[in-house]
mmCIF file of C-alpha atoms in Angstrom:
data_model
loop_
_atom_site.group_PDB
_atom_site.id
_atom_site.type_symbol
_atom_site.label_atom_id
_atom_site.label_comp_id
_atom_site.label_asym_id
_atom_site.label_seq_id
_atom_site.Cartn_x
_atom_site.Cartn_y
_atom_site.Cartn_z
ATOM 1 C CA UNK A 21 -24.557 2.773 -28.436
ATOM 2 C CA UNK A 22 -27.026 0.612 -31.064
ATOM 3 C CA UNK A 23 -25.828 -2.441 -32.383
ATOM 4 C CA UNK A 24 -24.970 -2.638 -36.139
ATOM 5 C CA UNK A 25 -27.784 -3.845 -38.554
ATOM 6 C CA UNK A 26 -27.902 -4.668 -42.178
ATOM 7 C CA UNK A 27 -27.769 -2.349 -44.795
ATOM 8 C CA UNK A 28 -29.639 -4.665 -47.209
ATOM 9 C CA UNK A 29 -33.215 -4.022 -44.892
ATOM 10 C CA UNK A 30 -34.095 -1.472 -47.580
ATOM 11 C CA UNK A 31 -33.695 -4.578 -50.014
ATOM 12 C CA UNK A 32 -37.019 -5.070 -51.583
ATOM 13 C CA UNK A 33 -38.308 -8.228 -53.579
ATOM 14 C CA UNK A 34 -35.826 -10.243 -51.850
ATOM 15 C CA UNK A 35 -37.238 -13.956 -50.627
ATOM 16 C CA UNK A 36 -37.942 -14.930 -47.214
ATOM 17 C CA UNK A 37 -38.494 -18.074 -45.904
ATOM 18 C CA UNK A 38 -39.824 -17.928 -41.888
ATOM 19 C CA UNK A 39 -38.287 -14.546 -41.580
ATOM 20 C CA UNK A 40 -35.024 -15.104 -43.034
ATOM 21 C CA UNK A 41 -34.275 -12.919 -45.862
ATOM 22 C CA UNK A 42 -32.837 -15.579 -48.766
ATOM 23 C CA UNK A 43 -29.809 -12.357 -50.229
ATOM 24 C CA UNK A 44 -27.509 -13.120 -53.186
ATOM 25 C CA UNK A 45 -24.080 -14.167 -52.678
ATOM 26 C CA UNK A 46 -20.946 -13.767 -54.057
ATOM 27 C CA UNK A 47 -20.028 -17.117 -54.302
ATOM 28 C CA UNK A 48 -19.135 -20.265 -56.389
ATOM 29 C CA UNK A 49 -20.610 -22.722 -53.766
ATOM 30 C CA UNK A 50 -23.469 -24.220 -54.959
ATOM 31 C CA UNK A 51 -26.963 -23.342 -53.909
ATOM 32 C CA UNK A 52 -30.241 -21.736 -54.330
ATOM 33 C CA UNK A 53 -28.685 -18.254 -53.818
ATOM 34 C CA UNK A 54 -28.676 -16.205 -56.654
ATOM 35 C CA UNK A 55 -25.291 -15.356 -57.404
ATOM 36 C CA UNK A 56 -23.648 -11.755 -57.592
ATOM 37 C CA UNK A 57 -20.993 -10.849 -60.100
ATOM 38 C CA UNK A 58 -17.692 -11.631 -58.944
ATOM 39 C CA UNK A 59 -14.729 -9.052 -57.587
ATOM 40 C CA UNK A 60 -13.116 -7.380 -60.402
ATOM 41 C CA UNK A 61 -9.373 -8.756 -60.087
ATOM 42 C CA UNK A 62 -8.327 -5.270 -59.189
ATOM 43 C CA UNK A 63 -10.319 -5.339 -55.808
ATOM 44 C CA UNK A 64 -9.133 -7.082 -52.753
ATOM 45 C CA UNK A 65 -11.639 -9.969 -51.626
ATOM 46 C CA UNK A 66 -10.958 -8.846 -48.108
ATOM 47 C CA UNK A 67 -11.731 -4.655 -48.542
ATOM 48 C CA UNK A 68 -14.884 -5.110 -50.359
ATOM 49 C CA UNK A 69 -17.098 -1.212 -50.888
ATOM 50 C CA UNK A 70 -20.379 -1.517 -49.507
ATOM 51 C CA UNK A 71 -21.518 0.309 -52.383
ATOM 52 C CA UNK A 72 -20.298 -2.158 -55.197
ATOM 53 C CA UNK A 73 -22.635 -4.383 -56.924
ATOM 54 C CA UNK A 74 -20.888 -7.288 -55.504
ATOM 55 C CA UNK A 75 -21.405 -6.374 -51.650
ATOM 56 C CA UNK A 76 -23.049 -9.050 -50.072
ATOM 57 C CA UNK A 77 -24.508 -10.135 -46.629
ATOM 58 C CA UNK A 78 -21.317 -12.445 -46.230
ATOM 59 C CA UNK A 79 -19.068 -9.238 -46.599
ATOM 60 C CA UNK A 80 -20.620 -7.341 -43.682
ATOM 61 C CA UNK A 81 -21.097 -10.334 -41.261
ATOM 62 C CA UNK A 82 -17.478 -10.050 -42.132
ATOM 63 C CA UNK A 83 -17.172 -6.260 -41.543
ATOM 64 C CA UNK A 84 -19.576 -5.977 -38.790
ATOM 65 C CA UNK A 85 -18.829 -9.017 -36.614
ATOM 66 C CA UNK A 86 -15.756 -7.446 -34.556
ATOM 67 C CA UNK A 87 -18.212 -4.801 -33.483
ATOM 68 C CA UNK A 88 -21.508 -6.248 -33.119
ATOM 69 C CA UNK A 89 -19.795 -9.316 -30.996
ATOM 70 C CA UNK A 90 -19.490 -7.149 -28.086
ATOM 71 C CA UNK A 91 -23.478 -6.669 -27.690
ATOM 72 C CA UNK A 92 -25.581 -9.217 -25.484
ATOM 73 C CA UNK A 93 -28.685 -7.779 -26.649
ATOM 74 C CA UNK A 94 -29.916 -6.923 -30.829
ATOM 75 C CA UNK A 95 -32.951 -5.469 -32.119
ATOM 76 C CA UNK A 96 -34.324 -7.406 -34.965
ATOM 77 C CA UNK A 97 -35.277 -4.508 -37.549
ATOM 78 C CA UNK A 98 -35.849 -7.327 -40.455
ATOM 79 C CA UNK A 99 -35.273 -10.377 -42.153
ATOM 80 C CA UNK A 100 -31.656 -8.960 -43.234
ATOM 81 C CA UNK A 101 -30.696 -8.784 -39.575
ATOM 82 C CA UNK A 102 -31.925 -11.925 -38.627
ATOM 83 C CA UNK A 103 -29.203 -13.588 -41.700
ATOM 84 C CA UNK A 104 -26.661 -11.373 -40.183
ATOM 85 C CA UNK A 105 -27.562 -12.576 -36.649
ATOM 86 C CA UNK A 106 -26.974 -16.575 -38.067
ATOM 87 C CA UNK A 107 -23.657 -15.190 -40.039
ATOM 88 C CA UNK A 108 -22.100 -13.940 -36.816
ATOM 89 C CA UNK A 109 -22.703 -16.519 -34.893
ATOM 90 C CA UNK A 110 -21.356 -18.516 -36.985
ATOM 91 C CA UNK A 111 -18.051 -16.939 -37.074
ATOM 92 C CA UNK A 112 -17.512 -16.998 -33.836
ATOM 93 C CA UNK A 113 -18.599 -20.950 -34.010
ATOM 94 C CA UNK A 114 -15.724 -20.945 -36.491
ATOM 95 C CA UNK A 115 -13.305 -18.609 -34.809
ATOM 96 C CA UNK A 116 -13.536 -20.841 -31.494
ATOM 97 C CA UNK A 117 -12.634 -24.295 -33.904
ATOM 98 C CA UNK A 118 -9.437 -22.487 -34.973
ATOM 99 C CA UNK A 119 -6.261 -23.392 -32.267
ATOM 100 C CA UNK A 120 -3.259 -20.581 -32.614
ATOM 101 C CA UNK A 121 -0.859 -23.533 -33.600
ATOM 102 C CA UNK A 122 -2.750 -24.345 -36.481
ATOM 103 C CA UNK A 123 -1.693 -24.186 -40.167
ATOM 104 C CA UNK A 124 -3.563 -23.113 -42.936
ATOM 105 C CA UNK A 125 -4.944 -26.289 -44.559
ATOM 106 C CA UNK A 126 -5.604 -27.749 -40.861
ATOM 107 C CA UNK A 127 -7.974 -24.568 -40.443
ATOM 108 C CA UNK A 128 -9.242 -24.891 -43.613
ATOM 109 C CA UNK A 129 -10.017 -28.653 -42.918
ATOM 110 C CA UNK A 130 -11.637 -28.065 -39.139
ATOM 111 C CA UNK A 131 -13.748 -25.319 -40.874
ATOM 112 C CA UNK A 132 -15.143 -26.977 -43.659
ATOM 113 C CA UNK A 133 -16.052 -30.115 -41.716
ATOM 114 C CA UNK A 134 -17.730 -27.395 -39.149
ATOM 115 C CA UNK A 135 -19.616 -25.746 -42.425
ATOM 116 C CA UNK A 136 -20.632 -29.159 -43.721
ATOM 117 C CA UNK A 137 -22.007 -30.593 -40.462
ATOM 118 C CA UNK A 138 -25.420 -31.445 -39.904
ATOM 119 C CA UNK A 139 -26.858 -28.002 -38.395
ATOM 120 C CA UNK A 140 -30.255 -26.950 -36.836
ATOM 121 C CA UNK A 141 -32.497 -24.499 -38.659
ATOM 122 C CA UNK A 142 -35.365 -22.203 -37.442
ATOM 123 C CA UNK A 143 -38.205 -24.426 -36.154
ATOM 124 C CA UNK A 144 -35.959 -27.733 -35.367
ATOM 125 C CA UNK A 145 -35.634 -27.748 -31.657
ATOM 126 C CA UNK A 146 -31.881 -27.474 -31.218
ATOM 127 C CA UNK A 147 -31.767 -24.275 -33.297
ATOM 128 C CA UNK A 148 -30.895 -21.459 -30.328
ATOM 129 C CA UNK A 149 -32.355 -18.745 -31.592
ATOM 130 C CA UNK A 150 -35.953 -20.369 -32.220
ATOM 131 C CA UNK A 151 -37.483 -17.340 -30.178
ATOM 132 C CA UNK A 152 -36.224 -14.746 -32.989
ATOM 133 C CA UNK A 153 -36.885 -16.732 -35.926
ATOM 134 C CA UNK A 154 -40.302 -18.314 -37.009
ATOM 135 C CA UNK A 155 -40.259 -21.969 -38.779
ATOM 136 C CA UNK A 156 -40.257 -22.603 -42.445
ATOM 137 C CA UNK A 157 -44.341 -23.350 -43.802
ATOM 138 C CA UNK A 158 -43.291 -26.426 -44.985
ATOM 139 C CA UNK A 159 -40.624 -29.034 -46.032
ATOM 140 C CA UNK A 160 -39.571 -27.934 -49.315
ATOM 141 C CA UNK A 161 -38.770 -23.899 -47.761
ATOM 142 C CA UNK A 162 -37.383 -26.088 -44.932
ATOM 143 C CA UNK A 163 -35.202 -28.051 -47.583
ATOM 144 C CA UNK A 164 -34.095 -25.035 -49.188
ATOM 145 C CA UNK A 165 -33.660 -22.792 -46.363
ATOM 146 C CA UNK A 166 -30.947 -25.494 -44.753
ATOM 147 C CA UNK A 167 -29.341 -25.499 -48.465
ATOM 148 C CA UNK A 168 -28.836 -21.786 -48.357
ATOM 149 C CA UNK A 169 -27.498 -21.733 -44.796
ATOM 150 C CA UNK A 170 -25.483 -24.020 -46.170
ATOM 151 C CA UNK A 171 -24.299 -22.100 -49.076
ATOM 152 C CA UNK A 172 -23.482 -19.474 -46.335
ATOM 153 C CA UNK A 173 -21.503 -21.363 -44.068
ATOM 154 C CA UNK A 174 -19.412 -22.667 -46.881
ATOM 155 C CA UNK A 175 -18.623 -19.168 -48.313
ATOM 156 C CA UNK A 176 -18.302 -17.204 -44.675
ATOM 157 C CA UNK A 177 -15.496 -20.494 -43.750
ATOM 158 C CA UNK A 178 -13.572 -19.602 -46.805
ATOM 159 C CA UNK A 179 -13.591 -15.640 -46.388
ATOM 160 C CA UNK A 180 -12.911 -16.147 -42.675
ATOM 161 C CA UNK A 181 -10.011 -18.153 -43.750
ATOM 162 C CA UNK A 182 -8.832 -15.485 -46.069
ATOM 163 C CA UNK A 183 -8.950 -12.815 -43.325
ATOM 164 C CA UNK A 184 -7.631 -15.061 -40.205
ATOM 165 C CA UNK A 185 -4.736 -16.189 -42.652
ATOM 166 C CA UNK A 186 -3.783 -13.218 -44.284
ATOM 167 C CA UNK A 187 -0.781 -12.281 -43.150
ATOM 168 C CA UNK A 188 0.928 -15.809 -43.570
ATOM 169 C CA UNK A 189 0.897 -19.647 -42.335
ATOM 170 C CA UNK A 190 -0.029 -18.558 -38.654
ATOM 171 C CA UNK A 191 -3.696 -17.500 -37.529
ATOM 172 C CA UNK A 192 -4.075 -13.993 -36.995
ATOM 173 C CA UNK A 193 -3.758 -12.911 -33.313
ATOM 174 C CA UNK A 194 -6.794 -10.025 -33.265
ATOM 175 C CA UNK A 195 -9.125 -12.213 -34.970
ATOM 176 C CA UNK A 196 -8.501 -15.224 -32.405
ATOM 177 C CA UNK A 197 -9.002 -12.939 -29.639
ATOM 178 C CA UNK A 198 -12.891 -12.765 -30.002
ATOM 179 C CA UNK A 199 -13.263 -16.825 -29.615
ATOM 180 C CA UNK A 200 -13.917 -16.529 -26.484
ATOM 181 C CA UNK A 201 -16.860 -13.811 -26.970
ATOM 182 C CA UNK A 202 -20.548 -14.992 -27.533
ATOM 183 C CA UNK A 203 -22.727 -12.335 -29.904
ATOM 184 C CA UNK A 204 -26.079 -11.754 -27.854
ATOM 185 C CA UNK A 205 -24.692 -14.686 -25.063
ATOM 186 C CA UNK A 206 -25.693 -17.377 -27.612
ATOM 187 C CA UNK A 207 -23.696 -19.636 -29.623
ATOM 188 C CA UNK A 208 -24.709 -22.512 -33.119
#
């Protein structure tokens, strides 16, 4: 059985920088994202339809990352895939900073330091995945590639929050249960 890819391949005019496709977001984190309309109140931030105009990458790293987490190997079909690659392992990066005795706000702390860190990019030599993903052309797409990732890692540590959280102050049980699993046998 494949592995899950992106549905937003079939996005055209979209900007990449390397080979990292540069999507909008639904988000209020500040960035050079372009920025999707928000959820109408009446739609849960956690059940989002792939089909509404505010489904974005973050959403099916989200949906996907419970199934795609169990394959050690991923064929790269585009720049789309390679953001969902980064957005999963990132998760699980998050996922393994979570303890099950935390509270909320300690989570919330631990993962926003984790987003906020100083992190590699494609081309630096401590970024894992440097086979898979070609180097920015030069410092400014460099810059602005490590402010989007950015961007990213804010929003996916506050929707990861939402979902681990969601059934009270204690983490949820099924989502802690994948710390321990590495998507593709790499880790951030």
């Amino acid at each position: 059985m494949p592995a899950y890819h992106s549905i937003f391949l079939q996005d055209q005019d979209v900007r990449v920088i390397g080979n990292t496709a540069l999507l909008p977001l639904r988000t209020r984190t500040r960035g050079p994202a372009y920025t999707l309309p928000l959820l109408p109140p009446s739609t849960s931030a956690i059940d989002v339809d792939p089909d509404s105009e505010s489904y974005d990458p973050l959403d099916e790293v989200l949906s996907l990352f419970r199934a795609n987490t169990f394959f050690r190997n991923f064929e790269i079909k585009g720049p789309a895939d390679r953001l969902l690659i980064y957005g999963i392992l990132f998760v699980s990066e998050c996922l393994g900073k979570i303890k099950a005795t935390m509270g909320q706000r300690d989570a919330e702390k631990a993962l926003m330091n984790a987003a906020l860190d100083q992190f590699a990019i494609p081309g630096d030599a401590s970024f894992p995945l440097n086979q898979a993903f070609e180097a920015p052309r030069d410092r400014q797409d460099a810059e602005t590639l490590r402010q989007y990732l950015s961007q990213v890692r804010q929003e996916l540590a506050q929707r990861l929050l939402q979902r681990v959280y969601a059934g009270g102050s204690a983490p949820s049980k099924w989502w802690l249960s994948f710390t321990k699993r590495k998507f593709m046998g790499k880790s951030l």
